[in-house]
Coordinates of C-alpha atoms and ligand atoms in Angstrom, one line a residue:
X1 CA 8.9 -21.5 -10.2
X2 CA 11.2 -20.6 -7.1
X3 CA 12.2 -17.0 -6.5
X4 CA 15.8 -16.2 -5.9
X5 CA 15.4 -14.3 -2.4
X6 CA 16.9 -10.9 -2.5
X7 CA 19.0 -9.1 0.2
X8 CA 16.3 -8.6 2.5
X9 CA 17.7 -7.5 5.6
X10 CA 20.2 -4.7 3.9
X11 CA 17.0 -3.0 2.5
X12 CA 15.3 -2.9 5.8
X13 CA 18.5 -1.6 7.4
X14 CA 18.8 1.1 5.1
X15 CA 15.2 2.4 5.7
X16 CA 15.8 2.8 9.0
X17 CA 19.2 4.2 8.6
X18 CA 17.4 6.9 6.2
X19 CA 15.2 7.7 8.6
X20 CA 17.7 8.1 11.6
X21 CA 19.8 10.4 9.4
X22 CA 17.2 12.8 7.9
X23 CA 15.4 12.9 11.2
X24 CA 18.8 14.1 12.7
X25 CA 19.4 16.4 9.5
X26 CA 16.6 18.0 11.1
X27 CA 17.1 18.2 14.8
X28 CA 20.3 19.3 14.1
X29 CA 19.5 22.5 11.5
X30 CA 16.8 23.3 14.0
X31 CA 19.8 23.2 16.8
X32 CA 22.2 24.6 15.2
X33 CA 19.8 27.8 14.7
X34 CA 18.6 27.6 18.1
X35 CA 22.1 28.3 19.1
X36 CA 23.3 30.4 16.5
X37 CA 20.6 32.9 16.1
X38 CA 19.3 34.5 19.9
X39 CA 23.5 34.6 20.9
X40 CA 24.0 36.8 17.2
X41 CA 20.7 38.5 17.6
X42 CA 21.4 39.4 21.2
X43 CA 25.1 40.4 20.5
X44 CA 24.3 42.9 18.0
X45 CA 22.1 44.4 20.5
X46 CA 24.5 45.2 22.5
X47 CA 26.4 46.3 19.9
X48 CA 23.9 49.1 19.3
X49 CA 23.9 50.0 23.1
X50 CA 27.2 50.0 23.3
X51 CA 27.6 52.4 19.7
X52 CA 24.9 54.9 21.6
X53 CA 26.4 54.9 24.7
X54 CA 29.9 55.5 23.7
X55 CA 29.0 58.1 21.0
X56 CA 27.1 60.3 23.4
X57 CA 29.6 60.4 25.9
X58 CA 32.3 61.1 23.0
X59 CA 29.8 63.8 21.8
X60 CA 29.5 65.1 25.1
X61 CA 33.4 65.4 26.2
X62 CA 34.1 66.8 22.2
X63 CA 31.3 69.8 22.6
X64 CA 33.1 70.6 26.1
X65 CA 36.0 70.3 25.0
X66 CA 35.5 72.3 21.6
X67 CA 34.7 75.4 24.1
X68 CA 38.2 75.7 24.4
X69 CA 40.6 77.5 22.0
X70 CA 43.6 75.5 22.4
X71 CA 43.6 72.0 23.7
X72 CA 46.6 71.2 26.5
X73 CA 47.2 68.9 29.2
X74 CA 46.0 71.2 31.8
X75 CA 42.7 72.6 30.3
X76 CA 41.7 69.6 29.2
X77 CA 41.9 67.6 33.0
X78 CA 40.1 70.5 33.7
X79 CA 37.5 69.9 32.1
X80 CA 37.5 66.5 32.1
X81 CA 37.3 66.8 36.3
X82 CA 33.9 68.5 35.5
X83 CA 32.2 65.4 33.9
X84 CA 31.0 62.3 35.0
X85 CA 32.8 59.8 32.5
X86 CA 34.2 57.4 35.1
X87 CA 32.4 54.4 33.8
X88 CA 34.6 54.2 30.7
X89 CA 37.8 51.8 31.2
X90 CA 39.7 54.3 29.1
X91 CA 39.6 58.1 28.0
X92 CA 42.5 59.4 25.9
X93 CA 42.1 63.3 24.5
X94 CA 44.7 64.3 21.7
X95 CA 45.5 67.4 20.1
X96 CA 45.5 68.2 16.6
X97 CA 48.6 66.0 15.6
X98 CA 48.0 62.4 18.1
X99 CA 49.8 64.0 20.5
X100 CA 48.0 62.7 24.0
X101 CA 46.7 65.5 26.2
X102 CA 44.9 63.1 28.8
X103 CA 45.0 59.3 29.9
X104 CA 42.4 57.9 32.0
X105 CA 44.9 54.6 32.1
X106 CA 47.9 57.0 33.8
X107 CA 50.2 60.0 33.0
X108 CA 53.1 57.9 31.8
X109 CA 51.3 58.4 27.9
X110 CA 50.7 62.0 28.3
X111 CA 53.3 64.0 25.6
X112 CA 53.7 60.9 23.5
X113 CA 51.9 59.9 20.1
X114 CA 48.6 57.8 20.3
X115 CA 49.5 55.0 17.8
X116 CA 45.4 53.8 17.9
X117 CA 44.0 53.9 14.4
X118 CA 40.5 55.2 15.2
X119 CA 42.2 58.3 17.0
X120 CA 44.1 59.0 12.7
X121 CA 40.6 58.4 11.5
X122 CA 38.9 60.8 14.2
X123 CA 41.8 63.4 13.3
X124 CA 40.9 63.2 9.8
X125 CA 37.4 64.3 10.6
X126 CA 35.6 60.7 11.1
X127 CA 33.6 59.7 14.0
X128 CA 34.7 55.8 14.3
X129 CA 33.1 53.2 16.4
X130 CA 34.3 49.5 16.6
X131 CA 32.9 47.0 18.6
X132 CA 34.1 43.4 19.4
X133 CA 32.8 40.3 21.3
X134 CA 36.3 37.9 22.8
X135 CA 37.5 36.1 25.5
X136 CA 33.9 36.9 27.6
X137 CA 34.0 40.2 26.8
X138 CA 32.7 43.1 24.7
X139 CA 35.2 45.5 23.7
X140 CA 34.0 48.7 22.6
X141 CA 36.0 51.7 21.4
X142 CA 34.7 55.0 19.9
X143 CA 36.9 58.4 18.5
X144 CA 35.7 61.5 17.7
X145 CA 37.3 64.8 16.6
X146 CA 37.1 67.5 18.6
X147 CA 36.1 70.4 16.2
X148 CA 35.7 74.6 17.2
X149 CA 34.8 76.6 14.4
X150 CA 35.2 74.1 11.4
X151 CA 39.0 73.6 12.7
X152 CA 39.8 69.9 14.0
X153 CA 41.8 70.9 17.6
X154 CA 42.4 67.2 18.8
X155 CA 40.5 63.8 19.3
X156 CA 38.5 61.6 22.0
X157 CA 38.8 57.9 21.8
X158 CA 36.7 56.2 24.3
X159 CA 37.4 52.4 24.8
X160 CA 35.1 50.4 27.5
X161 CA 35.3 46.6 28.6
X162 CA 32.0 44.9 29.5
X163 CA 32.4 41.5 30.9
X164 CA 29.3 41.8 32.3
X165 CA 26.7 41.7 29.6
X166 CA 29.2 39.0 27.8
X167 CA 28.7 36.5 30.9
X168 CA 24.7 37.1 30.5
X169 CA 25.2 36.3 26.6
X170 CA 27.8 33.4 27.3
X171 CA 25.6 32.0 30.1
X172 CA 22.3 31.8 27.9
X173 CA 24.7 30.0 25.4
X174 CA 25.4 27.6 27.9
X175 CA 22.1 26.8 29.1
X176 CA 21.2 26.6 25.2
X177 CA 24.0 24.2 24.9
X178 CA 23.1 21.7 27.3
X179 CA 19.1 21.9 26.1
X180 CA 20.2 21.2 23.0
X181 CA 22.5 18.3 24.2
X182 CA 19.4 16.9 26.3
X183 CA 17.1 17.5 23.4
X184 CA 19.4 15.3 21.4
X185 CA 19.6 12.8 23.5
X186 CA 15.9 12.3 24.4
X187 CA 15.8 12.8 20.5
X188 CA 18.3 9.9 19.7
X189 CA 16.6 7.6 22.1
X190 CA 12.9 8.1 20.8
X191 CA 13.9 7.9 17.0
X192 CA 16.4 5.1 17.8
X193 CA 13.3 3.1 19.5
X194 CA 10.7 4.2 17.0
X195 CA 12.5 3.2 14.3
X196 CA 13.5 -0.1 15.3
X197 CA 9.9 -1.2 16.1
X198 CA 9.3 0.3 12.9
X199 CA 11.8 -1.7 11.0
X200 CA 11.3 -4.8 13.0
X201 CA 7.2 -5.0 12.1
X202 CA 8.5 -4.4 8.4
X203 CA 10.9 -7.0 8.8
X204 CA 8.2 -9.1 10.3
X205 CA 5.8 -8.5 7.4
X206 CA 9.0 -9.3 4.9
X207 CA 9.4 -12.8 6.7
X208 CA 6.2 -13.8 6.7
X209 CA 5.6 -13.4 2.4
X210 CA 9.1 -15.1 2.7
X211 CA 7.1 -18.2 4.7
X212 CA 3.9 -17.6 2.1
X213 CA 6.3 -17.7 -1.0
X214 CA 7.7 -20.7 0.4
X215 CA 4.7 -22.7 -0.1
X216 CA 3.0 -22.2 3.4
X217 CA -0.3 -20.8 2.8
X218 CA -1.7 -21.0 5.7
X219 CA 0.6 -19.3 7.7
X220 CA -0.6 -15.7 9.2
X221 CA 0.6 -12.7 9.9
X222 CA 0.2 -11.0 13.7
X223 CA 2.1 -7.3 13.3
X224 CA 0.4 -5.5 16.1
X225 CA -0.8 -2.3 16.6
X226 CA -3.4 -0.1 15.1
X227 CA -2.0 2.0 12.3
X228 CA -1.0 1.5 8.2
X229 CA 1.0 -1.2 8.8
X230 CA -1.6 -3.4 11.0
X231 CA -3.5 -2.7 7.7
X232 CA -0.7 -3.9 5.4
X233 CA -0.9 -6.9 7.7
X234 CA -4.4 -7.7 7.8
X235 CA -4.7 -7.7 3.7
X236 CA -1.4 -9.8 3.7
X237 CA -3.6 -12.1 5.2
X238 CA -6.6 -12.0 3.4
X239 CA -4.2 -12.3 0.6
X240 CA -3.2 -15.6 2.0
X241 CA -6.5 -17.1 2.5
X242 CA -7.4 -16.3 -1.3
X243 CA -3.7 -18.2 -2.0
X244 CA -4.7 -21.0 0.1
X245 CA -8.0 -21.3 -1.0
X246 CA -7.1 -21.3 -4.9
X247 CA -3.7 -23.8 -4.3
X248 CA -6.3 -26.3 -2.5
X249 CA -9.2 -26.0 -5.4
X250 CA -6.1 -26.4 -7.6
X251 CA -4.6 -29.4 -6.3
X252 CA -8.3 -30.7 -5.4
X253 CA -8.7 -30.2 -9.4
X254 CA -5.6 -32.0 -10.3
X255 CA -6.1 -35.7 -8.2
X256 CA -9.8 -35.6 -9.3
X257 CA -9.2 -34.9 -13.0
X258 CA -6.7 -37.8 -12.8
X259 CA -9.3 -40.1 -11.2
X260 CA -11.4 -38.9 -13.1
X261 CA -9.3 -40.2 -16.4
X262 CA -7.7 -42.6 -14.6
X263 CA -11.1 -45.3 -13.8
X264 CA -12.2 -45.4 -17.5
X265 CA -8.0 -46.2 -18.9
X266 CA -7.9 -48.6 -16.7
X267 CA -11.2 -50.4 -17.8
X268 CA -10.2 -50.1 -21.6
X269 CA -6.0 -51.4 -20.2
X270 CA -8.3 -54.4 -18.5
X271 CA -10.6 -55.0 -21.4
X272 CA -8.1 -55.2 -24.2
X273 CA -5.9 -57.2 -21.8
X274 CA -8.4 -59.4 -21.7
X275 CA -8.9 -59.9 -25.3
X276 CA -5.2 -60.1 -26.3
X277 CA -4.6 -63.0 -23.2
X278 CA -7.7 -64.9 -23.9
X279 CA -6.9 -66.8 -27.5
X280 CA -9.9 -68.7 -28.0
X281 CA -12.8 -65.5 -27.2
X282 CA -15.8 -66.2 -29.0
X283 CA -17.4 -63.1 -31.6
X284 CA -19.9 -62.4 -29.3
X285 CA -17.6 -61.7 -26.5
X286 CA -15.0 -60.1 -28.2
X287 CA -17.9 -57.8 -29.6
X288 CA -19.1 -57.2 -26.1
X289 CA -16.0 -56.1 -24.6
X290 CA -14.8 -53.9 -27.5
X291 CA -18.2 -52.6 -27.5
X292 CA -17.2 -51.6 -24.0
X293 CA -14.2 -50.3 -24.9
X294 CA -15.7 -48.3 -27.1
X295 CA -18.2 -46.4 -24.5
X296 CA -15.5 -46.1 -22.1
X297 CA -13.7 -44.0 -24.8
X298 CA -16.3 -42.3 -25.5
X299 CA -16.7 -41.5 -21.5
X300 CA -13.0 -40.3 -21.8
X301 CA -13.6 -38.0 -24.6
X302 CA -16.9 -36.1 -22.8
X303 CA -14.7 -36.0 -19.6
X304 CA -12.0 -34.2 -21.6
X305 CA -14.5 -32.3 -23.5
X306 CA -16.0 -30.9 -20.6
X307 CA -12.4 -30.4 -18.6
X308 CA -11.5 -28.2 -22.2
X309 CA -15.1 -26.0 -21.9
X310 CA -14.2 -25.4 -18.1
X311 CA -10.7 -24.2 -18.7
X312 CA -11.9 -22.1 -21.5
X313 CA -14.4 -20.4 -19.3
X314 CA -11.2 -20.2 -16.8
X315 CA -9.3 -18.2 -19.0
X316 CA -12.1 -15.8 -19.5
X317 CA -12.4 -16.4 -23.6
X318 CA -16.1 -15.9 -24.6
X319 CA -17.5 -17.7 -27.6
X320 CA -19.4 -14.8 -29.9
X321 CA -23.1 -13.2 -28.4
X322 CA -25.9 -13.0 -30.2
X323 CA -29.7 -12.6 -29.1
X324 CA -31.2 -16.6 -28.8
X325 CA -34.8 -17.2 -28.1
X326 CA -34.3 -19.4 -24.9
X327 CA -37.7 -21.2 -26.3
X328 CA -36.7 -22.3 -29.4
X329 CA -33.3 -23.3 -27.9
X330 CA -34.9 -25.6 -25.4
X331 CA -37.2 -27.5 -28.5
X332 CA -34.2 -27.6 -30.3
X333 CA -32.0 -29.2 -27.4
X334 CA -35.0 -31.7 -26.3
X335 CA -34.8 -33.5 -29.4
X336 CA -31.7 -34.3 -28.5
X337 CA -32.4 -36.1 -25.0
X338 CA -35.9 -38.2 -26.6
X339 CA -33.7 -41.1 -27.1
X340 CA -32.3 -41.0 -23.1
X341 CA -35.9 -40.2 -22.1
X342 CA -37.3 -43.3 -24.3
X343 CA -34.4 -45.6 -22.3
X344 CA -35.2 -44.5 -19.2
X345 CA -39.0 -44.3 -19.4
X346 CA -39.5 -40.5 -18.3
X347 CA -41.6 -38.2 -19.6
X348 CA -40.9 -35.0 -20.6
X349 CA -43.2 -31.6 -20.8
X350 CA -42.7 -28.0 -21.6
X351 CA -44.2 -24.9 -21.7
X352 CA -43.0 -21.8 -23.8
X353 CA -43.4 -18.5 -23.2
X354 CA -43.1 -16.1 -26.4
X355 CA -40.1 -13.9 -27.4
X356 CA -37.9 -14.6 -24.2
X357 CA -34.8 -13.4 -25.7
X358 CA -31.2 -13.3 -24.0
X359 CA -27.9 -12.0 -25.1
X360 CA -25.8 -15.0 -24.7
X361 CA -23.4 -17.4 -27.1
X362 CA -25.8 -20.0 -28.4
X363 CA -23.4 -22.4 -27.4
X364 CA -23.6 -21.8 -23.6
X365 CA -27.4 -21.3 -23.5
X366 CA -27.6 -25.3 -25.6
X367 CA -24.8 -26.4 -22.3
X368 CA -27.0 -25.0 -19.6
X369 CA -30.6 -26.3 -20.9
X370 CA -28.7 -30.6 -21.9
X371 CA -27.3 -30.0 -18.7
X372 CA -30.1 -29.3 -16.7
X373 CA -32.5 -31.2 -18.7
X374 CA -29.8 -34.7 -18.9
X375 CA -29.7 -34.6 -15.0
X376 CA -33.6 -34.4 -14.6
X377 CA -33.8 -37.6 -17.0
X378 CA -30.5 -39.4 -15.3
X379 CA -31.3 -39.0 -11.7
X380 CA -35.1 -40.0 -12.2
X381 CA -37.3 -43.2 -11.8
X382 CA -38.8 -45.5 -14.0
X383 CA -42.0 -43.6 -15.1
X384 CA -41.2 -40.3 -13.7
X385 CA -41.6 -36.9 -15.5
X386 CA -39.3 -33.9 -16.3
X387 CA -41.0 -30.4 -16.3
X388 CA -39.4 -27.5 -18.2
X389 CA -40.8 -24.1 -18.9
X390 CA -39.6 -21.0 -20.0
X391 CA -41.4 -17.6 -19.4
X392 CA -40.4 -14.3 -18.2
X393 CA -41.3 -10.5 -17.1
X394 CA -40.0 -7.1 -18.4
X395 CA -36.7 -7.6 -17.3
X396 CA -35.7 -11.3 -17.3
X397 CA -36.3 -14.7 -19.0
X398 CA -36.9 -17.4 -16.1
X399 CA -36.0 -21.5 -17.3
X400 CA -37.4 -23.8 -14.8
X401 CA -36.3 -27.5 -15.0
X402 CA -38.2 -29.5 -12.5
X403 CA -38.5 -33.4 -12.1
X404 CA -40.1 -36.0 -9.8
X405 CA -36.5 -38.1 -9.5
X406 CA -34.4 -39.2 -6.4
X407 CA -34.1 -35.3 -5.6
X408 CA -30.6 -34.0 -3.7
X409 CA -30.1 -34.2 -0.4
X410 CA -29.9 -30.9 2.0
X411 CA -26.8 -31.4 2.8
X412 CA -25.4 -31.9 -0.9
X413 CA -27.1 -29.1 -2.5
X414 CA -25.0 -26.2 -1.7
X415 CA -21.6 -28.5 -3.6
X416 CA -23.7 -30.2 -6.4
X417 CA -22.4 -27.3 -8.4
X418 CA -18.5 -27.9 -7.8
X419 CA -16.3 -29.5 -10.0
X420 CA -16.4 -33.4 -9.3
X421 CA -18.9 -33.6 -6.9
X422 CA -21.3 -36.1 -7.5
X423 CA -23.7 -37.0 -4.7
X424 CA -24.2 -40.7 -5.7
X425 CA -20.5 -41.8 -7.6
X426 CA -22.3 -45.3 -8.6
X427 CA -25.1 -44.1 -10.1
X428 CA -23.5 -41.0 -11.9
X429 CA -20.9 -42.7 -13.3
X430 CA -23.5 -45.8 -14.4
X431 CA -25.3 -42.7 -16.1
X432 CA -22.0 -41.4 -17.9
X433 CA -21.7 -38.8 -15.7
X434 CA -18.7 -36.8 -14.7
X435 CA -19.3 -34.5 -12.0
X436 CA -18.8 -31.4 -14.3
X437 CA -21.7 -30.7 -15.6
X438 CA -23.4 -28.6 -13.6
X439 CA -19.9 -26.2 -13.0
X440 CA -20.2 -25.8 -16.5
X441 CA -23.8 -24.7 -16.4
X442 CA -23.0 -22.5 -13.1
X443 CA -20.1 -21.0 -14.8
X444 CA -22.2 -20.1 -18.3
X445 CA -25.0 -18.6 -16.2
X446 CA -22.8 -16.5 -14.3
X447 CA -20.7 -15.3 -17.3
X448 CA -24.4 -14.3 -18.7
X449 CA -25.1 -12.1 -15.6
X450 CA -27.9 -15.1 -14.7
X451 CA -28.6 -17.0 -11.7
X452 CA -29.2 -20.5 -10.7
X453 CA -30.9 -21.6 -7.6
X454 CA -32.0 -25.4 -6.7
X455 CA -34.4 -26.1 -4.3
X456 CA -36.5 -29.5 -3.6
X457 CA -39.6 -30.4 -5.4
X458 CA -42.5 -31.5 -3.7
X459 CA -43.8 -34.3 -3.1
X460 CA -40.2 -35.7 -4.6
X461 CA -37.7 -34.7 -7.2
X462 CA -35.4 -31.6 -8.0
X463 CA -36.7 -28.2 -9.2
X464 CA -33.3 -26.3 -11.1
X465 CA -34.7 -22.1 -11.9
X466 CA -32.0 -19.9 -13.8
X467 CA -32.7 -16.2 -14.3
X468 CA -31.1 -14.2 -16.8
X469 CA -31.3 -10.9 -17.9
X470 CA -33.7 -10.5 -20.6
X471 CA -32.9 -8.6 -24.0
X472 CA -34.1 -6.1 -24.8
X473 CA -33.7 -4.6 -28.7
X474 CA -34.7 -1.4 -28.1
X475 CA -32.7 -1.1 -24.9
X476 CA -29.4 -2.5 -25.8
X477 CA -30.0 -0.7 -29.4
X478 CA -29.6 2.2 -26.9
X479 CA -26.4 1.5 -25.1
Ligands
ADP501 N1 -32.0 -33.4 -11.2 C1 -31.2 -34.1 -10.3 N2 -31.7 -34.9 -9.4 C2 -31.0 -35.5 -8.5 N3 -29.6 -35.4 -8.4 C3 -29.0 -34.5 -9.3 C4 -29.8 -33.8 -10.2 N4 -29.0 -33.0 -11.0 C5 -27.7 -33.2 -10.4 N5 -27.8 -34.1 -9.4 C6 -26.6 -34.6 -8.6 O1 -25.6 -33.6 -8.8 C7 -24.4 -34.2 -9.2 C8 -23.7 -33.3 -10.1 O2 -24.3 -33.2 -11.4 P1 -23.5 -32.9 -12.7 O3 -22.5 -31.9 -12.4 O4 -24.4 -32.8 -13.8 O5 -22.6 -34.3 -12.8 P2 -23.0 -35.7 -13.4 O6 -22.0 -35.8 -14.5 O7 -22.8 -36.6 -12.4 O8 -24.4 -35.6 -14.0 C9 -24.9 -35.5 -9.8 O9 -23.9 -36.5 -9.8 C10 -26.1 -35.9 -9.0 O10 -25.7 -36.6 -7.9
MG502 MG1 -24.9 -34.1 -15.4

């Protein structure tokens, strides 16, 4: 089944888009409060100063003023001469109704009506202050009512313009500024590049189970580095491996099942061909080749039979467990294989140990022992002898199956127990054989928990030992 590739490349794009955008979400909050917060924090400090400052010196000119009984033009410079308020950009003194006594800013004002609203609020008994930060400066003004014995006689307003302290505050904000404008920048560049090599060993990754999907299993995966994604990439490939490894055991299954079916059709196509052409065929050899025939069929059907076990055992469905006396199962399989040990002359001898019981489907337990016990008769000489015993200790059941045949070469031993493999073709196949038999006993001792081992027997001849777990009654009554 082929896959319908999906929009790869938007996806990746959009990752790193995502990550460019909340990483600058970030930067920029953090910014923006980095040159927000110290210029308003700062400001209102100076604010403060500037409320203290201007209120003491208001204080100070309304108390000497207040010693007076009247306020006019002319007291009022006098006693203005006696202070020290020359740091203030502006000092205006009214009396009682606006009217403006004094003008730091000139005499033109003096005897007209002071239009300011803080100097209304100071007449009406308030003491105003009002502070403002523009055009690089701080412009502060203060009033205050100039009170003698509970009676309100006039007003101060004080009004000062620092462009001092606002160049210290707007300078900071400058430097700020262009921080912030590097720290972008630098920021930009390192996410920009972080990111991409990000997104390109994703879209590296992507590529390659593109390649993998495609059918090219052995193709492998090289991301770099030493972090998650390295990690991603190395199962990837282990991934792989298992994908290649199960497609060639898959296809390897395939073309030898089909020769495997193939030989004996063709000898039954060849037979009966041989019948129908030939009109004259005597009894005898008609009989001969349908008795032929026959066997061949009968090849086919323990080929298929097999193939069916091993694809059961493939999908993992288990035939029903019950607790089998691995002795009596081997008597009872034996006297199936006298007539094969009669034909081929072998001998064959067994000891039995008592009560070596094993959970196990009855069925798999008869597969393993004909198995075992066929091969020992098949691949052995005229005369020989099969050995089989079955004994155990507390916690297993042991089945031995030893013989003084042809034996298995070194270098076959570690395959015989693949699917197919035969070591001698010629002779197995004389003998009936398949190739599957001892896969199916491999895969029924495994899916028991059991092992199988095969090692040579000396002088000559093959020694099979299985191990499996031994029941128990009391034990598994436990658990
Ligand atoms: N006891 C034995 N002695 C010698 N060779 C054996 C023995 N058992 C198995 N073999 C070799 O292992 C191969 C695989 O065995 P098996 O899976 O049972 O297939 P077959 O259908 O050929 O018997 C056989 O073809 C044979 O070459
Ligand atoms: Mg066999």
């Amino acid at each position: 089944m082929r896959i319908k590739p999906r929009e790869k490349r938007k996806r990746t794009g959009s990752v790193q888009y995502k990550f460019i955008v909340s990483f600058f979400a970030l930067i920029g909050a953090l910014l923006l409060l980095m040159n927000t917060y110290p210029l308003m924090a700062s400001r209102d400090l100076v604010f403060k100063e500037k409320e203290s400052a201007l209120m003491n010196q208001a204080a100070v000119i309304s108390s000497s003023l207040s010693a007076l009984d009247t306020l006019s033009a002319n007291s009022v410079a006098q006693v203005m001469e006696l202070l020290d308020v020359t740091s203030f950009s502006r000092i205006v003194v009214t009396d009682g109704s606006a009217l403006v006594l004094y003008d730091t800013w000139g005499d033109s004002g003096i005897g007209k009506y002071a239009l300011f609203s803080e100097i209304s609020r100071a007449l009406g008994g308030e003491q105003v202050f009002r502070s403002q930060f523009a055009d690089g400066a701080f412009i502060s003004r203060a009033a205050m009512p100039v009170r003698s014995r509970s009676v309100t006689l006039g007003s101060v307003y004080l009004c000062e313009y620092d462009s001092e302290q606002a160049s210290l505050i707007l300078s900071i904000q400058n430097i700020l500024r262009v921080i912030s404008i590097a720290a972008c920048t630098v920021a930009l560049i390192l996410t920009v590049a972080f990111s991409r090599t990000l997104t390109a060993r994703i879209t590296h990754l992507a590529k390659a189970i593109q390649v993998v999907r495609g059918g090219n299993y052995a193709h492998r995966l090289d991301i770099g580095g030493n972090d998650e994604l390295t990690e991603l990439g190395n199962e990837f490939n282990n991934l792989t491996e298992r994908l290649e490894t199960t497609e060639q055991q898959r296809r390897r299954f395939v073309s030898d099942a089909s020769h495997e079916l193939k030989t004996p059709l063709a000898s039954i196509r060849l037979l009966s061909d041989s019948i129908v052409q030939s009109g004259d065929m005597d009894m005898d050899t008609m009989r001969e080749f349908v008795t032929d025939i026959g066997s061949e069929a009968e090849r086919l059907q323990r080929t298929t039979e097999k193939l069916l076990d091993l694809s059961r055992r493939d999908d993992g469905i288990e035939s029903k467990r019950s607790p089998v006396d691995i002795g009596a199962a081997l008597k009872s399989t034996l006297r199936l294989l006298t007539p094969l040990a009669d034909a081929r002359n072998v001998t064959i001898e067994y000891t039995v140990g008592q009560d070596c019981m094993v959970l196990a489907s009855e069925d798999d337990i008869h597969q393993i022992i004909f198995n075992l016990a066929e091969n020992a008769l098949k691949y052995n000489h005229d005369g020989g002898h099969v050995y089989l015993t079955v004994d155990g200790d507390e916690t297993h059941v042991f089945l031995t199956v030893e013989d003084t045949g042809i034996g298995i070469p070194e270098e076959d031993r570690a395959q015989i127990f693949s699917r197919f493999y035969r070591v001698d073709k010629a002779r197995s196949r004389e003998a009936g054989g398949s190739g599957l038999g001892l896969s199916i006993v491999s895969d029924a001792v495994a899916s028991l928990g059991g092992e199988i081992t095969v090692s040579p027997r000396t002088p000559n001849g093959t020694r099979f030992a299985v191990s499996f777990p031994r029941f128990s009654e009391k034990e598994d009554a436990e658990t």
